[in-house]
Every structure is written in structure tokens, then in C-alpha cells.
Amino acid sequence: MTGALMVAAGTLASSQELPAPEAWAALERGDGSRAAAIFRDALDRAPHNPLLHYGSAHASLLLGRTDAAISSLKKAVEQNPRFMPAMVLLAQVAYSAADLDLAVRSLEKAVAMAPRDRELTAQLAKWKKETDLHQSFQTRPGVRFNVLFEGPAQRAIGDRVSAVLESAYSSIGKQLDIYPGAALEVILYSNKQFRDITRAPEWSGGGYDGRIRLPVGNALRSPQVLDRVVVHEYVHSAVRTAAPTGVPAWINEGLASYLEPGDKTWAARVLKASGDRIPLEDMVEGFGGFDGPTALLAYAESQVAAELLVERLKPHVGAFLQLLGNGHTVDQALSRHGVPPETFYAEWRRRVGVRDATR
């Protein structure tokens, strides 16, 4: 059983048998559909069991059903207000769903239960700081995008960002067959605010964590750069819509780089200038820990991989991503679409200039 689930089991079931053990085993295997079905049946018989609601929330998260996960976690803490793992997870999921108020309220309750937990206390302080900052922002509401910005000086930037996003919704949707349904929150920051809130590396030009965050100091001096970053981050939103989990960073970042507007030849120049190569298995979890030159190389290699994916899978990239979100490995998802994994990796190695058998 995975770490978070073991914590929950140890918290509430130390002296009794864990309910619906087959469902927990399915969660450990990554089989969200099987786990959800078993938890659903178990909850019909025991609707007040907080562990079952907690497990059901995990199954919903595996299936990309954030709203259902939040509902299950609320029920778990209603049945046991001192169910610490459920309270913390509720805060985390609410934050990823851009419900900062629920995230703060839930984490406040968790901190009250564990006042000496420095990590939780620091996270709560960070979220409260973010809440206070956003309360001073203005909002440009829309059907698909709500853009937050600070004062009249950023209004023109907000208007441009909204227009770019509306265009991207259509163009990216056609390429990936992915059309996010829920309204997406987009927050425009000064460069300093962006670093303070996100703690992103210096080379980062934007971020997506359930909401798009953009540093827009002097953005209108380079509108094409702004457009590129906006579309890049929007692609991350589209990818998460198709597959909330299971997408390696080299696919996620690669698609965002490949589908953003602008010249694509930069990747070839980066690869030509560098004698190093990063294996795909070292680009699974994200690029945030890389320094600037290493990150640039990672983006270049990932863009090549994404271009190859689109060539081989088009028009089924969205369906491929859904398979990843449903627990398939990259190799399995490629095979399901008639792309032999070994030939895909061999061609990627050839294009990025790797001559050995490293992926």
C-alpha cells in the first residue's frame, strides 16, 4: 500500500480490519476504475465510514474526477473531523482545483490538529499570503477564462491574454481533440510576485498548477513572447484535462513547446550546441530542479519527442493522453495506437543525436 494510504489506514484502522481491502489493493495497482467500483459498493453498505470515503477520493483522483474527490473528502472529514490525512488531502486537492478558500480553511483545521508540524504551518502561511494578494486584484471574467490582474496598468495585458487563450482553446482543441470544460483561472503577476508565490526557478517564464500563473512585467514590449508563454501554459491545462495523472514531463513539456506559436528551429540549435543528452527516464518528474542550460536542453529534447508523437499519433494524441491518465504506461499507450515503442525511441534517439541504446 502506498505511503498516504498507509498513513490513513494506520490512523483509523490500527485495531480493526481495513474495510474493502480489494479496493485499496486496486489503488496500489493504479486501477482507479476497479477501486471506485468496490468503494461505491462498500459505501452503499457503510455510508458513514470515513476511510471508505477517503479511499473513494483517491480512486476519483486516479480517474481525474477532481470534483468527486473533493466531495468524498468532505464526507470523510464530516464523519471524522480529526481525520488528518483526509483534511490535508482535501486542502491539496482544493488548491489544485483553484479553490483557494477551501484549501485555506481545510489546512487551518489540519494545522490546529498538528500545530507543531512546520511543513503544514509554512504551507498555510504561503496560501494565506497568496489569498491576501489576490484579494487586491481585479478580474476579467469570461466563460472559459477568468483573468486576474493588478490594477489598470495590467488591463491591456489581461485583454491580450484573454484573446490569446480564446484562440488557443480552438486551435489546440483541434490539434489534440481536447476542450477543457471548467473555467480556467489565469493570474497575472509582477515578476517579483510571481517568484514569491510560485518559487519557480529563475529561467521559468510561467507556470501551471491548476491555474495559469504569468509574470507580465513589461510583457507588452515583447507581445510575441507573451503569446508563446500563454499558449504553452494553456497546453498544460489541456493535457491535464485529458490525463490528470500519468503524463511524463517530457511529454507534457514537449507538447507545450511543440504546440506553442513561434519558430521551432531553436531546438535543433540547442541540440547542436550541446554535447550532452538527457535520458527520457530522467525527464519524467519535471524540469524544476534543472539549472537554466539543462532545462533548455530538456525542453529541446522533449519538443523533438512531442513532434514525433504528433507525427505518429495524429489525430489520436488526445486519446493517447487519456490512456496515460487511465494508468497505461507510455509503451502500452503507444502500442495501443499501433506505434511500436522500440521504433519510437530509436527514431527519437536518431533525431536528438543519441547513438547508444539510452532512451
mmCIF file of C-alpha atoms in Angstrom:
data_model
loop_
_atom_site.group_PDB
_atom_site.id
_atom_site.type_symbol
_atom_site.label_atom_id
_atom_site.label_comp_id
_atom_site.label_asym_id
_atom_site.label_seq_id
_atom_site.Cartn_x
_atom_site.Cartn_y
_atom_site.Cartn_z
ATOM 1 C CA MET A 1 0.000 0.000 0.000
ATOM 2 C CA THR A 2 1.356 3.459 -0.876
ATOM 3 C CA GLY A 3 2.515 5.964 1.734
ATOM 4 C CA ALA A 4 -0.535 8.215 2.009
ATOM 5 C CA LEU A 5 -2.900 5.267 2.162
ATOM 6 C CA MET A 6 -0.777 3.548 4.795
ATOM 7 C CA VAL A 7 -0.954 6.686 6.929
ATOM 8 C CA ALA A 8 -4.730 6.718 6.684
ATOM 9 C CA ALA A 9 -5.016 3.024 7.395
ATOM 10 C CA GLY A 10 -2.742 3.305 10.401
ATOM 11 C CA THR A 11 -4.649 6.321 11.688
ATOM 12 C CA LEU A 12 -8.129 4.849 11.614
ATOM 13 C CA ALA A 13 -7.777 1.116 11.301
ATOM 14 C CA SER A 14 -4.901 0.182 13.602
ATOM 15 C CA SER A 15 -7.113 -2.028 15.727
ATOM 16 C CA GLN A 16 -9.546 -3.249 13.083
ATOM 17 C CA GLU A 17 -9.546 -4.790 9.647
ATOM 18 C CA LEU A 18 -9.171 -2.300 6.822
ATOM 19 C CA PRO A 19 -12.526 -2.001 5.010
ATOM 20 C CA ALA A 20 -12.767 -3.041 1.358
ATOM 21 C CA PRO A 21 -9.196 -4.417 1.154
ATOM 22 C CA GLU A 22 -9.588 -5.270 -2.538
ATOM 23 C CA ALA A 23 -10.267 -1.604 -3.290
ATOM 24 C CA TRP A 24 -7.105 -0.489 -1.500
ATOM 25 C CA ALA A 25 -5.136 -3.124 -3.410
ATOM 26 C CA ALA A 26 -6.604 -1.807 -6.665
ATOM 27 C CA LEU A 27 -5.496 1.713 -5.704
ATOM 28 C CA GLU A 28 -1.974 0.469 -5.131
ATOM 29 C CA ARG A 29 -2.002 -1.070 -8.613
ATOM 30 C CA GLY A 30 -3.238 2.211 -10.076
ATOM 31 C CA ASP A 31 -6.581 0.683 -11.098
ATOM 32 C CA GLY A 32 -8.868 3.599 -10.314
ATOM 33 C CA SER A 33 -11.928 2.162 -12.052
ATOM 34 C CA ARG A 34 -11.817 -1.100 -10.097
ATOM 35 C CA ALA A 35 -11.165 0.717 -6.816
ATOM 36 C CA ALA A 36 -14.005 3.172 -7.425
ATOM 37 C CA ALA A 37 -16.480 0.366 -8.107
ATOM 38 C CA ILE A 38 -15.538 -1.541 -4.942
ATOM 39 C CA PHE A 39 -15.615 1.571 -2.759
ATOM 40 C CA ARG A 40 -19.006 2.505 -4.218
ATOM 41 C CA ASP A 41 -20.450 -0.889 -3.279
ATOM 42 C CA ALA A 42 -18.865 -0.733 0.180
ATOM 43 C CA LEU A 43 -20.277 2.749 0.801
ATOM 44 C CA ASP A 44 -23.757 1.508 -0.068
ATOM 45 C CA ARG A 45 -23.403 -0.812 2.920
ATOM 46 C CA ALA A 46 -21.451 1.556 5.200
ATOM 47 C CA PRO A 47 -22.117 5.163 4.126
ATOM 48 C CA HIS A 48 -20.645 6.663 7.302
ATOM 49 C CA ASN A 49 -17.201 5.050 7.110
ATOM 50 C CA PRO A 50 -14.614 7.840 6.669
ATOM 51 C CA LEU A 51 -11.904 5.503 5.357
ATOM 52 C CA LEU A 52 -14.169 4.371 2.539
ATOM 53 C CA HIS A 53 -14.834 7.976 1.552
ATOM 54 C CA TYR A 54 -11.095 8.673 1.720
ATOM 55 C CA GLY A 55 -10.334 5.701 -0.490
ATOM 56 C CA SER A 56 -13.087 6.708 -2.887
ATOM 57 C CA ALA A 57 -11.460 10.133 -3.162
ATOM 58 C CA HIS A 58 -8.155 8.539 -4.154
ATOM 59 C CA ALA A 59 -9.930 6.487 -6.801
ATOM 60 C CA SER A 60 -11.571 9.630 -8.155
ATOM 61 C CA LEU A 61 -8.201 11.361 -8.339
ATOM 62 C CA LEU A 62 -6.759 8.471 -10.324
ATOM 63 C CA LEU A 63 -9.663 8.849 -12.734
ATOM 64 C CA GLY A 64 -9.266 12.617 -12.997
ATOM 65 C CA ARG A 65 -12.538 13.377 -11.220
ATOM 66 C CA THR A 66 -11.462 16.245 -9.015
ATOM 67 C CA ASP A 67 -14.967 17.380 -8.040
ATOM 68 C CA ALA A 68 -15.891 13.851 -6.968
ATOM 69 C CA ALA A 69 -12.671 13.587 -4.951
ATOM 70 C CA ILE A 70 -13.427 16.826 -3.117
ATOM 71 C CA SER A 71 -16.964 15.626 -2.373
ATOM 72 C CA SER A 72 -15.656 12.329 -0.957
ATOM 73 C CA LEU A 73 -13.031 14.063 1.165
ATOM 74 C CA LYS A 74 -15.627 16.441 2.578
ATOM 75 C CA LYS A 75 -17.701 13.429 3.598
ATOM 76 C CA ALA A 76 -14.654 11.763 5.152
ATOM 77 C CA VAL A 77 -13.924 14.730 7.406
ATOM 78 C CA GLU A 78 -17.615 15.181 8.202
ATOM 79 C CA GLN A 79 -17.680 11.635 9.539
ATOM 80 C CA ASN A 80 -14.392 12.126 11.391
ATOM 81 C CA PRO A 81 -13.383 15.786 11.842
ATOM 82 C CA ARG A 82 -9.979 14.665 13.147
ATOM 83 C CA PHE A 83 -9.125 12.552 10.114
ATOM 84 C CA MET A 84 -5.832 14.317 9.458
ATOM 85 C CA PRO A 85 -4.774 12.667 6.149
ATOM 86 C CA ALA A 86 -8.186 13.390 4.622
ATOM 87 C CA MET A 87 -8.111 17.003 5.802
ATOM 88 C CA VAL A 88 -4.661 17.588 4.326
ATOM 89 C CA LEU A 89 -5.579 15.895 1.057
ATOM 90 C CA LEU A 90 -8.760 17.971 0.854
ATOM 91 C CA ALA A 91 -6.652 21.115 1.170
ATOM 92 C CA GLN A 92 -4.239 19.946 -1.526
ATOM 93 C CA VAL A 93 -6.950 18.913 -3.987
ATOM 94 C CA ALA A 94 -8.924 22.109 -3.393
ATOM 95 C CA TYR A 95 -5.801 24.154 -4.082
ATOM 96 C CA SER A 96 -5.118 22.282 -7.322
ATOM 97 C CA ALA A 97 -8.744 22.960 -8.312
ATOM 98 C CA ALA A 98 -8.215 26.710 -7.756
ATOM 99 C CA ASP A 99 -10.498 26.747 -4.691
ATOM 100 C CA LEU A 100 -8.083 28.655 -2.502
ATOM 101 C CA ASP A 101 -10.708 29.449 0.143
ATOM 102 C CA LEU A 102 -11.499 25.764 0.748
ATOM 103 C CA ALA A 103 -7.799 24.933 0.680
ATOM 104 C CA VAL A 104 -7.008 27.504 3.373
ATOM 105 C CA ARG A 105 -9.975 26.537 5.570
ATOM 106 C CA SER A 106 -9.060 22.869 5.389
ATOM 107 C CA LEU A 107 -5.385 23.440 6.079
ATOM 108 C CA GLU A 108 -6.231 25.698 9.013
ATOM 109 C CA LYS A 109 -8.094 22.780 10.584
ATOM 110 C CA ALA A 110 -5.167 20.464 9.898
ATOM 111 C CA VAL A 111 -2.702 22.898 11.477
ATOM 112 C CA ALA A 112 -4.971 23.211 14.518
ATOM 113 C CA MET A 113 -4.678 19.433 14.924
ATOM 114 C CA ALA A 114 -0.908 19.451 14.401
ATOM 115 C CA PRO A 115 0.387 22.883 15.478
ATOM 116 C CA ARG A 116 3.991 21.658 15.600
ATOM 117 C CA ASP A 117 4.008 20.478 12.003
ATOM 118 C CA ARG A 118 6.313 23.055 10.438
ATOM 119 C CA GLU A 119 5.639 21.947 6.878
ATOM 120 C CA LEU A 120 1.872 22.394 7.221
ATOM 121 C CA THR A 121 2.305 25.693 9.035
ATOM 122 C CA ALA A 122 4.605 27.036 6.330
ATOM 123 C CA GLN A 123 2.220 25.909 3.592
ATOM 124 C CA LEU A 124 -0.703 27.622 5.319
ATOM 125 C CA ALA A 125 1.261 30.862 5.607
ATOM 126 C CA LYS A 126 2.116 30.686 1.898
ATOM 127 C CA TRP A 127 -1.503 30.147 0.886
ATOM 128 C CA LYS A 128 -2.734 32.955 3.128
ATOM 129 C CA LYS A 129 -0.190 35.296 1.574
ATOM 130 C CA GLU A 130 -1.466 34.293 -1.854
ATOM 131 C CA THR A 131 -5.071 34.858 -0.762
ATOM 132 C CA ASP A 132 -4.297 38.330 0.557
ATOM 133 C CA LEU A 133 -2.537 39.247 -2.684
ATOM 134 C CA HIS A 134 -5.345 38.017 -4.928
ATOM 135 C CA GLN A 135 -7.970 39.916 -2.948
ATOM 136 C CA SER A 136 -6.401 43.134 -4.224
ATOM 137 C CA PHE A 137 -6.601 42.002 -7.868
ATOM 138 C CA GLN A 138 -9.252 42.818 -10.431
ATOM 139 C CA THR A 139 -10.916 40.093 -12.500
ATOM 140 C CA ARG A 140 -11.695 39.987 -16.195
ATOM 141 C CA PRO A 141 -14.420 37.317 -16.179
ATOM 142 C CA GLY A 142 -15.169 35.059 -19.105
ATOM 143 C CA VAL A 143 -16.978 31.853 -19.967
ATOM 144 C CA ARG A 144 -13.791 29.806 -20.293
ATOM 145 C CA PHE A 145 -11.137 32.013 -18.671
ATOM 146 C CA ASN A 146 -11.128 34.311 -15.652
ATOM 147 C CA VAL A 147 -8.091 36.579 -15.772
ATOM 148 C CA LEU A 148 -6.905 38.206 -12.536
ATOM 149 C CA PHE A 149 -4.641 41.242 -12.740
ATOM 150 C CA GLU A 150 -3.379 44.043 -10.531
ATOM 151 C CA GLY A 151 -4.879 47.399 -11.418
ATOM 152 C CA PRO A 152 -5.373 49.406 -14.608
ATOM 153 C CA ALA A 153 -1.737 49.081 -15.671
ATOM 154 C CA GLN A 154 -2.223 45.376 -16.392
ATOM 155 C CA ARG A 155 -5.666 45.646 -18.000
ATOM 156 C CA ALA A 156 -4.305 45.784 -21.551
ATOM 157 C CA ILE A 157 -2.157 42.732 -20.839
ATOM 158 C CA GLY A 158 -5.203 40.954 -19.434
ATOM 159 C CA ASP A 159 -7.170 41.746 -22.583
ATOM 160 C CA ARG A 160 -4.416 40.314 -24.781
ATOM 161 C CA VAL A 161 -4.032 37.206 -22.625
ATOM 162 C CA SER A 162 -7.787 36.587 -22.822
ATOM 163 C CA ALA A 163 -7.766 36.901 -26.610
ATOM 164 C CA VAL A 164 -4.788 34.554 -26.958
ATOM 165 C CA LEU A 165 -6.436 31.975 -24.709
ATOM 166 C CA GLU A 166 -9.703 32.063 -26.633
ATOM 167 C CA SER A 167 -7.776 31.448 -29.841
ATOM 168 C CA ALA A 168 -5.744 28.667 -28.211
ATOM 169 C CA TYR A 169 -8.898 26.970 -26.954
ATOM 170 C CA SER A 170 -9.930 26.470 -30.568
ATOM 171 C CA SER A 171 -6.561 25.802 -32.212
ATOM 172 C CA ILE A 172 -5.154 23.486 -29.531
ATOM 173 C CA GLY A 173 -8.530 21.806 -29.223
ATOM 174 C CA LYS A 174 -8.465 20.917 -32.915
ATOM 175 C CA GLN A 175 -4.932 19.539 -32.703
ATOM 176 C CA LEU A 176 -5.429 17.476 -29.546
ATOM 177 C CA ASP A 177 -9.209 16.989 -29.595
ATOM 178 C CA ILE A 178 -9.257 18.323 -26.029
ATOM 179 C CA TYR A 179 -11.625 21.074 -24.941
ATOM 180 C CA PRO A 180 -11.480 21.820 -21.181
ATOM 181 C CA GLY A 181 -14.948 22.384 -19.772
ATOM 182 C CA ALA A 182 -14.349 24.188 -16.489
ATOM 183 C CA ALA A 183 -13.413 27.874 -16.438
ATOM 184 C CA LEU A 184 -9.667 28.300 -16.029
ATOM 185 C CA GLU A 185 -8.205 30.871 -13.666
ATOM 186 C CA VAL A 186 -5.306 32.901 -15.064
ATOM 187 C CA ILE A 187 -3.307 35.165 -12.752
ATOM 188 C CA LEU A 188 -1.033 37.966 -13.925
ATOM 189 C CA TYR A 189 1.764 38.924 -11.545
ATOM 190 C CA SER A 190 4.618 41.332 -11.423
ATOM 191 C CA ASN A 191 7.880 39.463 -11.895
ATOM 192 C CA LYS A 192 8.638 39.660 -8.166
ATOM 193 C CA GLN A 193 5.156 38.484 -7.165
ATOM 194 C CA PHE A 194 5.478 35.516 -9.499
ATOM 195 C CA ARG A 195 8.767 34.416 -7.914
ATOM 196 C CA ASP A 196 7.435 34.962 -4.390
ATOM 197 C CA ILE A 197 4.233 32.986 -4.973
ATOM 198 C CA THR A 198 5.466 30.148 -7.181
ATOM 199 C CA ARG A 199 9.099 29.757 -6.056
ATOM 200 C CA ALA A 200 9.733 28.881 -9.698
ATOM 201 C CA PRO A 201 13.316 28.750 -10.998
ATOM 202 C CA GLU A 202 14.703 31.946 -12.480
ATOM 203 C CA TRP A 203 14.505 30.588 -16.013
ATOM 204 C CA SER A 204 10.750 29.938 -15.750
ATOM 205 C CA GLY A 205 8.508 32.202 -17.840
ATOM 206 C CA GLY A 206 5.205 30.934 -16.449
ATOM 207 C CA GLY A 207 3.552 28.155 -14.532
ATOM 208 C CA TYR A 208 0.507 25.916 -14.409
ATOM 209 C CA ASP A 209 -0.695 24.189 -11.252
ATOM 210 C CA GLY A 210 -4.428 24.049 -11.897
ATOM 211 C CA ARG A 211 -4.341 27.735 -12.741
ATOM 212 C CA ILE A 212 -2.090 29.600 -15.165
ATOM 213 C CA ARG A 213 0.364 31.983 -13.491
ATOM 214 C CA LEU A 214 2.255 34.515 -15.576
ATOM 215 C CA PRO A 215 4.918 37.122 -14.764
ATOM 216 C CA VAL A 216 3.956 40.031 -17.002
ATOM 217 C CA GLY A 217 6.336 42.844 -16.145
ATOM 218 C CA ASN A 218 6.880 44.767 -19.405
ATOM 219 C CA ALA A 219 5.064 41.966 -21.272
ATOM 220 C CA LEU A 220 3.688 44.246 -23.983
ATOM 221 C CA ARG A 221 7.232 45.152 -25.023
ATOM 222 C CA SER A 222 7.523 41.564 -26.302
ATOM 223 C CA PRO A 223 3.948 40.553 -27.147
ATOM 224 C CA GLN A 224 5.023 37.535 -29.185
ATOM 225 C CA VAL A 225 6.904 36.155 -26.190
ATOM 226 C CA LEU A 226 3.817 36.697 -24.031
ATOM 227 C CA ASP A 227 1.634 34.879 -26.570
ATOM 228 C CA ARG A 228 4.041 31.963 -26.685
ATOM 229 C CA VAL A 229 4.107 31.556 -22.915
ATOM 230 C CA VAL A 230 0.319 31.863 -22.628
ATOM 231 C CA VAL A 231 -0.258 29.104 -25.185
ATOM 232 C CA HIS A 232 2.476 26.952 -23.627
ATOM 233 C CA GLU A 233 0.773 27.059 -20.233
ATOM 234 C CA TYR A 234 -2.655 26.541 -21.777
ATOM 235 C CA VAL A 235 -1.435 23.305 -23.369
ATOM 236 C CA HIS A 236 -0.576 22.063 -19.871
ATOM 237 C CA SER A 237 -4.185 22.734 -18.887
ATOM 238 C CA ALA A 238 -5.449 20.792 -21.899
ATOM 239 C CA VAL A 239 -3.126 17.877 -21.120
ATOM 240 C CA ARG A 240 -4.368 17.751 -17.533
ATOM 241 C CA THR A 241 -7.947 17.713 -18.794
ATOM 242 C CA ALA A 242 -7.204 14.546 -20.768
ATOM 243 C CA ALA A 243 -4.892 12.985 -18.178
ATOM 244 C CA PRO A 244 -4.763 14.478 -14.667
ATOM 245 C CA THR A 245 -2.036 11.964 -13.793
ATOM 246 C CA GLY A 246 0.374 9.642 -15.541
ATOM 247 C CA VAL A 247 1.906 12.004 -18.114
ATOM 248 C CA PRO A 248 5.726 12.173 -18.011
ATOM 249 C CA ALA A 249 7.185 15.667 -18.044
ATOM 250 C CA TRP A 250 8.930 15.035 -21.358
ATOM 251 C CA ILE A 251 5.529 14.525 -22.983
ATOM 252 C CA ASN A 252 3.785 17.335 -21.107
ATOM 253 C CA GLU A 253 6.509 19.918 -21.635
ATOM 254 C CA GLY A 254 7.261 18.612 -25.090
ATOM 255 C CA LEU A 255 3.695 19.090 -26.303
ATOM 256 C CA ALA A 256 3.535 22.546 -24.724
ATOM 257 C CA SER A 257 6.746 23.566 -26.505
ATOM 258 C CA TYR A 258 5.796 21.988 -29.822
ATOM 259 C CA LEU A 259 2.286 23.478 -29.917
ATOM 260 C CA GLU A 260 3.199 26.982 -28.773
ATOM 261 C CA PRO A 261 3.478 29.569 -31.568
ATOM 262 C CA GLY A 262 6.807 30.646 -32.995
ATOM 263 C CA ASP A 263 9.953 29.251 -34.540
ATOM 264 C CA LYS A 264 10.688 25.590 -33.750
ATOM 265 C CA THR A 265 14.246 25.523 -35.070
ATOM 266 C CA TRP A 266 15.622 26.678 -31.712
ATOM 267 C CA ALA A 267 15.539 23.062 -30.505
ATOM 268 C CA ALA A 268 17.885 21.897 -33.261
ATOM 269 C CA ARG A 269 20.282 24.742 -32.451
ATOM 270 C CA VAL A 270 20.294 23.827 -28.754
ATOM 271 C CA LEU A 271 20.939 20.166 -29.542
ATOM 272 C CA LYS A 272 23.735 21.050 -31.956
ATOM 273 C CA ALA A 273 25.413 23.328 -29.418
ATOM 274 C CA SER A 274 25.334 20.799 -26.576
ATOM 275 C CA GLY A 275 27.359 17.632 -26.345
ATOM 276 C CA ASP A 276 25.149 16.345 -23.551
ATOM 277 C CA ARG A 277 21.894 14.420 -23.752
ATOM 278 C CA ILE A 278 19.336 13.713 -21.027
ATOM 279 C CA PRO A 279 17.714 10.253 -20.992
ATOM 280 C CA LEU A 280 13.916 10.300 -21.129
ATOM 281 C CA GLU A 281 13.750 8.478 -17.806
ATOM 282 C CA ASP A 282 15.463 11.488 -16.218
ATOM 283 C CA MET A 283 12.751 13.801 -17.583
ATOM 284 C CA VAL A 284 9.703 12.152 -16.032
ATOM 285 C CA GLU A 285 9.077 14.187 -12.887
ATOM 286 C CA GLY A 286 9.614 17.712 -14.183
ATOM 287 C CA PHE A 287 12.332 20.205 -15.019
ATOM 288 C CA GLY A 288 12.107 22.440 -11.940
ATOM 289 C CA GLY A 289 15.293 21.050 -10.441
ATOM 290 C CA PHE A 290 17.380 21.764 -13.535
ATOM 291 C CA ASP A 291 19.593 24.793 -13.995
ATOM 292 C CA GLY A 292 18.924 27.046 -16.975
ATOM 293 C CA PRO A 293 21.115 25.336 -19.616
ATOM 294 C CA THR A 294 20.000 21.851 -18.557
ATOM 295 C CA ALA A 295 16.353 22.901 -18.631
ATOM 296 C CA LEU A 296 16.788 24.348 -22.125
ATOM 297 C CA LEU A 297 18.271 21.050 -23.300
ATOM 298 C CA ALA A 298 15.415 19.144 -21.660
ATOM 299 C CA TYR A 299 12.849 21.301 -23.448
ATOM 300 C CA ALA A 300 14.636 20.798 -26.771
ATOM 301 C CA GLU A 301 14.747 17.017 -26.422
ATOM 302 C CA SER A 302 11.125 16.953 -25.262
ATOM 303 C CA GLN A 303 9.977 19.075 -28.190
ATOM 304 C CA VAL A 304 11.572 16.577 -30.564
ATOM 305 C CA ALA A 305 9.741 13.759 -28.770
ATOM 306 C CA ALA A 306 6.441 15.628 -28.969
ATOM 307 C CA GLU A 307 6.882 16.338 -32.671
ATOM 308 C CA LEU A 308 7.446 12.625 -33.190
ATOM 309 C CA LEU A 309 4.385 11.754 -31.100
ATOM 310 C CA VAL A 310 2.196 14.063 -33.149
ATOM 311 C CA GLU A 311 3.572 12.623 -36.391
ATOM 312 C CA ARG A 312 2.942 9.042 -35.300
ATOM 313 C CA LEU A 313 -0.351 9.500 -33.436
ATOM 314 C CA LYS A 314 -2.155 12.328 -35.170
ATOM 315 C CA PRO A 315 -5.149 12.698 -34.829
ATOM 316 C CA HIS A 316 -5.103 10.490 -31.732
ATOM 317 C CA VAL A 317 -2.827 12.431 -29.366
ATOM 318 C CA GLY A 318 -5.735 13.224 -27.049
ATOM 319 C CA ALA A 319 -6.772 9.569 -26.906
ATOM 320 C CA PHE A 320 -3.140 8.612 -26.216
ATOM 321 C CA LEU A 321 -3.054 11.034 -23.279
ATOM 322 C CA GLN A 322 -6.300 9.589 -21.936
ATOM 323 C CA LEU A 323 -4.719 6.151 -21.904
ATOM 324 C CA LEU A 324 -1.846 7.537 -19.815
ATOM 325 C CA GLY A 325 -4.355 9.100 -17.445
ATOM 326 C CA ASN A 326 -6.120 5.758 -17.108
ATOM 327 C CA GLY A 327 -2.959 4.060 -15.901
ATOM 328 C CA HIS A 328 -1.331 2.804 -19.110
ATOM 329 C CA THR A 329 2.412 3.203 -19.484
ATOM 330 C CA VAL A 330 3.802 5.179 -22.404
ATOM 331 C CA ASP A 331 4.836 1.933 -24.092
ATOM 332 C CA GLN A 332 1.368 0.438 -23.646
ATOM 333 C CA ALA A 333 -0.351 3.570 -24.939
ATOM 334 C CA LEU A 334 1.923 3.712 -27.979
ATOM 335 C CA SER A 335 1.256 0.059 -28.738
ATOM 336 C CA ARG A 336 -2.487 0.553 -28.418
ATOM 337 C CA HIS A 337 -2.221 3.069 -31.252
ATOM 338 C CA GLY A 338 -0.077 0.853 -33.447
ATOM 339 C CA VAL A 339 3.242 2.565 -32.702
ATOM 340 C CA PRO A 340 5.969 0.081 -31.688
ATOM 341 C CA PRO A 341 7.710 1.663 -28.676
ATOM 342 C CA GLU A 342 11.165 0.482 -29.735
ATOM 343 C CA THR A 343 10.866 2.208 -33.116
ATOM 344 C CA PHE A 344 9.566 5.386 -31.479
ATOM 345 C CA TYR A 345 12.531 5.572 -29.097
ATOM 346 C CA ALA A 346 15.012 4.662 -31.826
ATOM 347 C CA GLU A 347 13.743 7.491 -34.026
ATOM 348 C CA TRP A 348 13.811 9.929 -31.097
ATOM 349 C CA ARG A 349 17.420 8.954 -30.369
ATOM 350 C CA ARG A 350 18.329 9.481 -34.009
ATOM 351 C CA ARG A 351 16.719 12.922 -34.112
ATOM 352 C CA VAL A 352 18.335 14.189 -30.921
ATOM 353 C CA GLY A 353 21.701 12.670 -31.791
ATOM 354 C CA VAL A 354 21.965 9.805 -29.308
ATOM 355 C CA ARG A 355 23.891 6.856 -30.718
ATOM 356 C CA ASP A 356 23.613 4.394 -27.843
ATOM 357 C CA ALA A 357 20.591 2.493 -26.559
ATOM 358 C CA THR A 358 19.661 5.051 -23.922
ATOM 359 C CA ARG A 359 16.104 6.309 -24.163
#
